[in-house]
XYZ file of N, CA and C in Angstrom:
576
model
N 91.300 183.858 90.236
C 90.045 183.473 90.505
C 89.077 184.622 90.578
N 89.492 185.732 91.100
C 88.601 186.921 91.252
C 88.379 187.466 89.853
N 89.315 187.288 88.973
C 89.217 187.952 87.563
C 88.160 186.992 86.834
N 88.172 185.749 87.095
C 87.151 184.881 86.413
C 85.871 185.169 86.850
N 85.700 185.349 88.156
C 84.311 185.550 88.751
C 83.796 186.918 88.198
N 84.799 188.021 88.309
C 84.283 189.181 87.820
C 83.976 189.234 86.247
N 84.798 188.514 85.482
C 84.519 188.451 84.109
C 83.221 187.673 83.742
N 82.876 186.686 84.454
C 81.791 185.809 84.176
C 80.679 185.887 85.250
N 80.559 187.014 85.723
C 79.503 187.117 86.948
C 78.095 186.659 86.453
N 77.693 187.202 85.354
C 76.342 186.942 84.813
C 76.131 185.485 84.555
N 77.114 184.834 83.857
C 77.053 183.369 83.592
C 76.938 182.521 84.805
N 77.738 182.864 85.867
C 77.815 182.163 87.160
C 76.396 182.253 87.849
N 75.886 183.508 87.758
C 74.472 183.698 88.392
C 73.368 182.829 87.638
N 73.531 182.935 86.299
C 72.485 182.115 85.450
C 72.712 180.666 85.635
N 73.871 180.265 85.800
C 74.200 178.715 86.038
C 73.587 178.325 87.315
N 73.811 179.109 88.425
C 73.199 178.862 89.729
C 71.825 178.799 89.672
N 71.102 179.732 88.961
C 69.754 179.700 88.887
C 69.227 178.473 88.154
N 69.820 178.011 87.062
C 69.529 176.810 86.326
C 69.612 175.647 87.206
N 70.746 175.587 87.955
C 70.891 174.331 88.800
C 69.875 174.318 89.953
N 69.443 175.485 90.480
C 68.413 175.471 91.468
C 67.148 175.017 90.927
N 66.839 175.568 89.685
C 65.526 175.281 88.960
C 65.436 173.733 88.731
N 66.443 173.174 88.281
C 66.624 171.735 87.984
C 66.409 170.884 89.195
N 67.053 171.274 90.309
C 66.841 170.529 91.526
C 65.481 170.654 92.137
N 64.918 171.789 91.948
C 63.408 172.024 92.401
C 62.501 171.175 91.521
N 62.717 171.167 90.161
C 61.993 170.442 89.270
C 62.064 168.871 89.610
N 63.253 168.387 89.760
C 63.468 167.054 90.173
C 62.705 166.666 91.377
N 62.753 167.488 92.459
C 62.041 167.271 93.576
C 60.497 167.308 93.498
N 59.979 168.278 92.626
C 58.533 168.279 92.342
C 58.223 167.059 91.452
N 58.830 166.696 90.480
C 58.423 165.602 89.511
C 58.583 164.224 90.371
N 59.593 164.122 91.255
C 59.789 162.927 92.010
C 58.472 162.763 92.986
N 58.312 163.933 93.639
C 57.210 163.802 94.598
C 55.907 163.534 93.832
N 55.661 164.030 92.703
C 54.300 163.838 91.888
C 54.244 162.312 91.553
N 55.416 161.770 91.015
C 55.353 160.391 90.607
C 55.197 159.499 91.697
N 55.798 159.676 92.849
C 55.618 158.910 93.975
C 54.158 159.085 94.601
N 53.519 160.139 94.461
C 52.095 160.324 94.977
C 51.204 159.459 93.864
N 51.390 159.577 92.625
C 50.716 158.828 91.611
C 50.921 157.321 91.874
N 52.124 156.976 92.236
C 52.459 155.546 92.478
C 51.701 155.022 93.718
N 51.663 155.879 94.696
C 51.103 155.523 95.957
C 49.582 155.432 95.895
N 48.937 156.319 95.239
C 47.512 156.406 95.004
C 47.049 155.272 94.120
N 47.875 154.881 93.026
C 47.511 153.840 92.135
C 48.043 152.451 92.584
N 48.865 152.405 93.714
C 49.364 151.284 94.106
C 50.305 150.461 93.184
N 51.182 151.276 92.591
C 52.173 150.850 91.665
C 53.401 150.145 92.400
N 54.031 149.226 91.678
C 55.244 148.664 92.126
C 56.377 149.617 92.307
N 57.108 149.640 93.423
C 58.248 150.568 93.699
C 59.308 150.531 92.621
N 59.473 149.365 91.984
C 60.526 149.265 90.953
C 60.106 150.192 89.679
N 58.828 150.074 89.376
C 58.266 150.852 88.209
C 58.450 152.400 88.575
N 58.145 152.708 89.745
C 58.197 154.093 90.245
C 59.662 154.637 90.113
N 60.490 153.880 90.592
C 61.941 154.276 90.509
C 62.458 154.421 89.077
N 62.066 153.542 88.243
C 62.410 153.660 86.827
C 61.821 154.771 86.095
N 60.645 155.264 86.386
C 60.051 156.532 85.906
C 60.812 157.632 86.433
N 61.214 157.775 87.662
C 61.934 158.827 88.203
C 63.364 158.903 87.543
N 63.908 157.766 87.205
C 65.222 157.727 86.543
C 65.076 158.385 85.235
N 64.015 158.064 84.444
C 63.881 158.734 83.157
C 63.668 160.176 83.211
N 62.863 160.635 84.329
C 62.747 162.086 84.521
C 64.057 162.745 84.798
N 64.824 162.109 85.641
C 66.220 162.745 86.066
C 67.099 162.930 84.817
N 67.076 161.777 83.908
C 67.863 161.881 82.753
C 67.381 163.021 81.845
N 66.148 163.097 81.704
C 65.560 164.281 80.782
C 65.994 165.568 81.419
N 65.764 165.702 82.712
C 66.158 167.066 83.246
C 67.545 167.277 83.203
N 68.473 166.346 83.351
C 69.885 166.448 83.184
C 70.248 166.986 81.823
N 69.581 166.412 80.798
C 69.845 166.876 79.425
C 69.388 168.298 79.227
N 68.158 168.601 79.795
C 67.764 169.994 79.661
C 68.754 170.934 80.354
N 69.255 170.609 81.528
C 70.327 171.353 82.202
C 71.491 171.634 81.376
N 71.978 170.560 80.781
C 73.244 170.640 79.907
C 73.014 171.701 78.793
N 71.793 171.467 78.118
C 71.471 172.439 76.926
C 71.441 173.885 77.568
N 70.790 174.110 78.483
C 70.586 175.365 79.193
C 71.919 176.061 79.513
N 72.843 175.156 80.132
C 74.173 175.710 80.522
C 74.981 176.083 79.288
N 74.860 175.249 78.195
C 75.674 175.603 76.961
C 75.157 176.888 76.450
N 73.902 177.188 76.563
C 73.394 178.473 76.112
C 73.791 179.651 76.905
N 73.920 179.438 78.201
C 74.285 180.532 79.127
C 75.853 180.852 78.879
N 76.613 179.865 78.652
C 78.116 179.899 78.665
C 78.579 180.165 77.198
N 77.632 180.410 76.287
C 77.945 180.742 74.931
C 79.007 179.764 74.274
N 78.699 178.477 74.320
C 79.618 177.551 73.774
C 79.667 177.752 72.297
N 80.893 177.505 71.714
C 81.040 177.695 70.245
C 80.228 176.494 69.528
N 79.069 176.828 68.967
C 78.254 175.811 68.423
C 78.788 175.243 67.208
N 79.699 175.867 66.463
C 80.232 175.287 65.324
C 81.003 173.939 65.666
N 81.969 174.018 66.641
C 82.730 173.028 67.171
C 81.806 171.924 67.869
N 80.992 172.452 68.644
C 80.026 171.546 69.299
C 79.100 170.868 68.410
N 78.665 171.505 67.274
C 77.788 170.933 66.341
C 78.443 169.777 65.560
N 79.613 169.933 65.284
C 80.484 168.882 64.546
C 80.610 167.658 65.455
N 80.931 167.929 66.676
C 81.134 166.751 67.681
C 79.683 166.083 67.887
N 78.669 166.754 68.124
C 77.411 166.328 68.376
C 76.881 165.607 67.076
N 77.058 166.145 65.952
C 76.508 165.442 64.720
C 77.202 164.105 64.452
N 78.473 164.024 64.837
C 79.111 162.772 64.771
C 78.731 161.776 65.797
N 78.525 162.243 66.992
C 77.968 161.281 68.054
C 76.523 160.815 67.709
N 75.693 161.872 67.419
C 74.260 161.483 66.956
C 74.324 160.557 65.819
N 75.051 160.736 64.767
C 75.125 159.860 63.648
C 75.274 158.435 64.058
N 76.275 158.221 64.901
C 76.581 156.814 65.453
C 75.390 156.264 66.235
N 74.888 157.191 67.107
C 73.762 156.743 67.982
C 72.619 156.469 67.072
N 72.325 157.414 66.149
C 71.165 157.200 65.223
C 71.170 155.905 64.452
N 72.300 155.565 64.078
C 72.430 154.235 63.312
C 72.229 153.056 64.228
N 72.705 153.318 65.419
C 72.468 151.997 66.416
C 70.969 151.993 66.882
N 70.503 153.152 67.041
C 68.986 153.186 67.455
C 68.116 152.854 66.342
N 68.361 153.081 65.106
C 67.578 152.832 63.958
C 67.561 151.329 63.849
N 68.637 150.612 64.189
C 68.647 149.234 64.160
C 67.868 148.615 65.169
N 67.730 149.312 66.299
C 66.969 148.914 67.452
C 65.873 149.771 67.802
N 65.048 150.256 66.928
C 64.073 151.244 67.133
C 62.992 150.810 68.236
N 62.799 149.492 68.266
C 61.910 148.866 69.131
C 62.244 149.164 70.596
N 63.536 149.263 70.837
C 63.975 149.600 72.266
C 63.360 150.903 72.696
N 63.466 152.003 71.778
C 62.850 153.206 72.185
C 61.341 153.203 72.266
N 60.669 152.425 71.462
C 59.296 152.408 71.573
C 58.842 151.643 72.790
N 59.611 150.622 73.188
C 59.205 149.874 74.390
C 59.586 150.771 75.669
N 60.585 151.601 75.598
C 60.837 152.558 76.755
C 59.679 153.550 76.881
N 59.410 154.100 75.755
C 58.298 155.063 75.657
C 56.930 154.440 76.184
N 56.739 153.238 75.651
C 55.463 152.568 76.096
C 55.476 152.224 77.578
N 56.701 151.893 78.120
C 56.764 151.648 79.518
C 56.460 152.862 80.410
N 56.732 154.069 79.981
C 56.584 155.338 80.694
C 54.972 155.609 80.485
N 54.386 155.358 79.353
C 52.966 155.508 79.166
C 52.128 154.482 80.046
N 52.495 153.253 80.082
C 51.930 152.245 80.920
C 52.070 152.588 82.376
N 53.093 153.200 82.769
C 53.205 153.593 84.206
C 52.065 154.654 84.617
N 51.796 155.521 83.748
C 50.808 156.533 84.131
C 49.465 156.100 83.710
N 49.255 155.354 82.749
C 47.725 155.012 82.279
C 47.395 153.558 82.159
N 48.270 152.615 82.661
C 48.074 151.231 82.563
C 46.936 150.880 83.570
N 45.837 150.354 83.228
C 44.758 150.041 84.096
C 44.932 148.695 84.887
N 46.138 148.038 84.575
C 46.420 146.714 85.253
C 47.647 146.817 86.126
N 47.554 145.921 87.070
C 48.777 145.918 88.045
C 49.300 144.565 88.213
N 50.415 144.452 88.838
C 50.971 143.181 89.123
C 50.085 142.351 89.884
N 49.825 141.133 89.466
C 48.960 140.104 90.102
C 47.675 140.064 89.445
N 47.311 140.919 88.617
C 45.930 140.895 87.865
C 46.090 139.797 86.696
N 44.907 139.230 86.447
C 44.693 138.165 85.398
C 44.201 138.960 84.206
N 44.852 138.793 83.064
C 44.472 139.381 81.718
C 44.448 138.454 80.666
N 43.795 138.895 79.619
C 43.751 138.098 78.239
C 44.154 139.069 77.242
N 45.337 138.795 76.486
C 45.732 139.699 75.353
C 45.142 139.085 74.151
N 44.555 140.011 73.400
C 43.878 139.665 72.146
C 44.947 139.731 70.951
N 45.794 138.736 71.001
C 46.904 138.712 70.033
C 46.776 137.251 69.425
N 46.507 137.066 68.086
C 46.364 135.789 67.562
C 47.526 134.837 67.825
N 48.699 135.421 67.924
C 49.874 134.538 68.124
C 49.882 133.972 69.486
N 49.173 134.600 70.536
C 49.112 134.126 71.881
C 47.996 133.127 72.180
N 46.867 133.327 71.340
C 45.701 132.552 71.566
C 45.925 131.171 71.133
N 45.415 130.208 72.098
C 45.523 128.761 71.731
C 44.185 128.274 71.513
N 43.793 127.938 70.318
C 42.403 127.517 69.976
C 41.993 126.137 70.682
N 43.056 125.389 71.008
C 42.783 124.028 71.656
C 42.449 124.121 73.135
N 43.180 125.176 73.793
C 42.949 125.169 75.282
C 42.880 126.720 75.607
N 41.638 127.107 75.926
C 41.422 128.472 76.311
C 41.972 129.028 77.592
N 42.261 127.930 78.490
C 42.889 128.274 79.674
C 44.305 128.927 79.557
N 44.982 128.590 78.521
C 46.305 129.110 78.290
C 46.245 130.588 77.702
N 45.032 131.056 77.419
C 44.822 132.483 76.974
C 44.926 133.475 78.033
N 44.951 132.992 79.331
C 44.906 133.856 80.478
C 46.293 133.987 81.123
N 46.569 135.197 81.537
C 47.952 135.443 82.050
C 47.789 136.220 83.371
N 48.595 135.856 84.266
C 48.802 136.623 85.434
C 50.072 137.476 85.265
N 49.937 138.774 85.577
C 51.055 139.767 85.423
C 51.965 139.536 86.485
N 53.201 138.934 86.301
C 54.236 138.806 87.302
C 55.059 140.042 87.546
N 55.408 140.846 86.584
C 56.329 141.876 86.790
C 56.074 142.824 85.565
N 56.188 144.105 85.769
C 56.180 145.199 84.665
C 57.593 145.859 84.672
N 58.249 145.692 83.557
C 59.665 146.284 83.544
C 59.629 147.581 82.506
N 60.670 148.052 82.178
C 60.849 149.167 81.314
C 60.550 148.634 79.910
N 60.993 147.540 79.526
C 60.866 147.196 78.195
C 59.767 146.067 77.849
N 59.370 145.399 78.896
C 58.457 144.223 78.698
C 57.601 143.888 79.956
N 56.640 143.082 79.796
C 55.811 142.466 80.934
C 56.282 140.977 81.103
N 56.273 140.481 82.242
C 56.405 139.061 82.560
C 54.985 138.554 82.913
N 54.540 137.716 82.057
C 53.289 137.150 82.257
C 53.410 135.522 82.479
N 52.547 135.059 83.390
C 52.560 133.664 83.737
C 51.234 132.991 83.233
N 51.380 131.875 82.407
C 50.257 131.166 81.960
C 49.861 130.268 83.023
N 48.612 129.632 82.918
C 48.011 128.717 84.032
C 48.865 127.518 84.079
N 49.646 127.177 83.032
C 50.437 125.907 83.001
C 51.773 126.203 83.561
N 52.129 127.504 84.062
C 53.280 127.807 84.766
C 54.461 128.478 83.798
N 54.070 128.488 82.481
C 55.062 129.170 81.541
C 55.165 130.717 81.760
N 56.379 131.097 81.628
C 56.467 132.627 81.754
C 56.638 133.189 80.408
N 55.953 134.217 80.042
C 56.001 134.811 78.712
C 56.490 136.277 78.973
N 57.459 136.710 78.089
C 58.027 138.052 78.088
C 57.271 138.697 76.967
N 56.483 139.822 77.353
C 55.773 140.428 76.180
C 56.128 141.992 76.182
N 56.467 142.459 74.894
C 56.924 143.764 74.829
C 55.744 144.818 75.239
N 56.280 145.887 75.890
C 55.344 146.953 76.295
C 54.639 147.660 75.087
N 55.380 147.807 74.069
C 54.737 148.469 72.894
C 53.576 147.634 72.270
N 53.690 146.416 72.333
C 52.610 145.448 71.905
C 51.379 145.529 72.808
N 51.659 145.747 74.163
C 50.469 145.808 75.052
C 49.637 147.055 74.709
N 50.296 148.088 74.221
C 49.497 149.356 73.771
C 48.817 149.202 72.492
N 49.411 148.277 71.590
C 48.751 147.926 70.306
C 47.686 147.104 70.360
N 47.786 145.963 71.193
C 46.778 144.902 71.201
C 45.703 145.198 72.355
N 44.537 144.599 72.086
C 43.495 144.562 72.982
C 43.852 143.789 74.275
N 43.549 144.332 75.430
C 43.892 143.620 76.625
C 42.504 143.577 77.539
N 42.067 142.393 77.950
C 40.925 142.236 78.773
C 41.333 141.871 80.163
N 40.753 142.769 81.099
C 41.059 142.480 82.531
C 40.158 141.375 82.931
N 40.534 140.321 83.541
C 39.606 139.150 83.951
C 39.411 139.240 85.393
N 40.537 139.338 86.231
C 40.399 139.562 87.675
C 41.566 140.457 88.252
N 41.311 141.009 89.309
C 42.424 141.748 90.031
C 42.833 141.079 91.322
N 43.988 141.346 91.639
C 44.602 140.748 92.914
C 44.557 141.880 93.984
N 43.700 141.658 94.911
C 43.620 142.608 96.038
C 43.723 141.898 97.416
N 44.595 142.318 98.243
C 44.745 141.873 99.650
C 44.720 140.326 99.613
N 45.529 139.692 98.800
C 45.757 138.193 98.903
C 44.696 137.487 98.220
N 43.691 137.983 97.491
C 42.723 137.167 96.841
C 42.398 137.812 95.441
N 42.013 136.974 94.518
C 41.458 137.393 93.276
C 40.105 137.864 93.249
N 39.800 138.934 92.673
C 38.437 139.470 92.609
C 38.172 139.654 91.137
N 37.028 139.037 90.631
C 36.638 139.228 89.222
C 36.129 140.671 88.958
N 36.093 141.029 87.722
C 35.669 142.317 87.321
C 34.080 142.574 87.727
N 33.391 141.474 87.622
C 31.967 141.612 87.994
C 31.738 141.975 89.478
N 32.603 141.262 90.252
C 32.608 141.423 91.810
C 32.990 142.888 92.091
N 34.066 143.304 91.388
C 34.386 144.811 91.629
C 33.352 145.813 91.295
N 32.652 145.494 90.191
C 31.461 146.357 89.842
C 30.425 146.372 90.938
N 30.134 145.197 91.477
C 29.087 145.059 92.516
C 29.693 145.812 93.838
N 30.891 145.773 94.183
C 31.416 146.510 95.318
C 31.184 147.981 95.094
N 31.465 148.449 93.893
C 31.247 149.977 93.604
C 29.885 150.375 93.793
N 28.897 149.541 93.353
C 27.546 149.790 93.353
C 26.985 149.695 94.870
């Protein structure tokens, strides 16, 4: 054991530094996401989902950094990783919308102006009902990693992909604050 430590002293020190930096970054990012979530009054489930995405990204970065520190034989590693990524790439190419929905879910977490309980109208011709305009309004029931759960006035639940929310126009009709719905006009009057 002493021989191993003496022989790989620098690699062990660098590995320890990388692990400490990753732990500190996880703490900082988690704290920042929780503050944004608290300030913006986001659902805790959404907050935990974003924290999970950050942890996965930091873990991948740590693995890459550790392989660099320990001078892993990249020819052998390259053959293995290219095989794995070829299989994953084919699977993800077949389901590219999954990646776009996850990415849209992260974007919606930080910049989505709507929250659970808000009433919205999505400007999507496939959703609009020319015979009954009441069915064009949706209450946001839940915001998941891949989709939104929207409830129509007749009680129907619609699952709408996150990437389409970013692509289509969305109109905020009213917000849900402290047990009551407040229209956008009333909110503007409160600000003034």
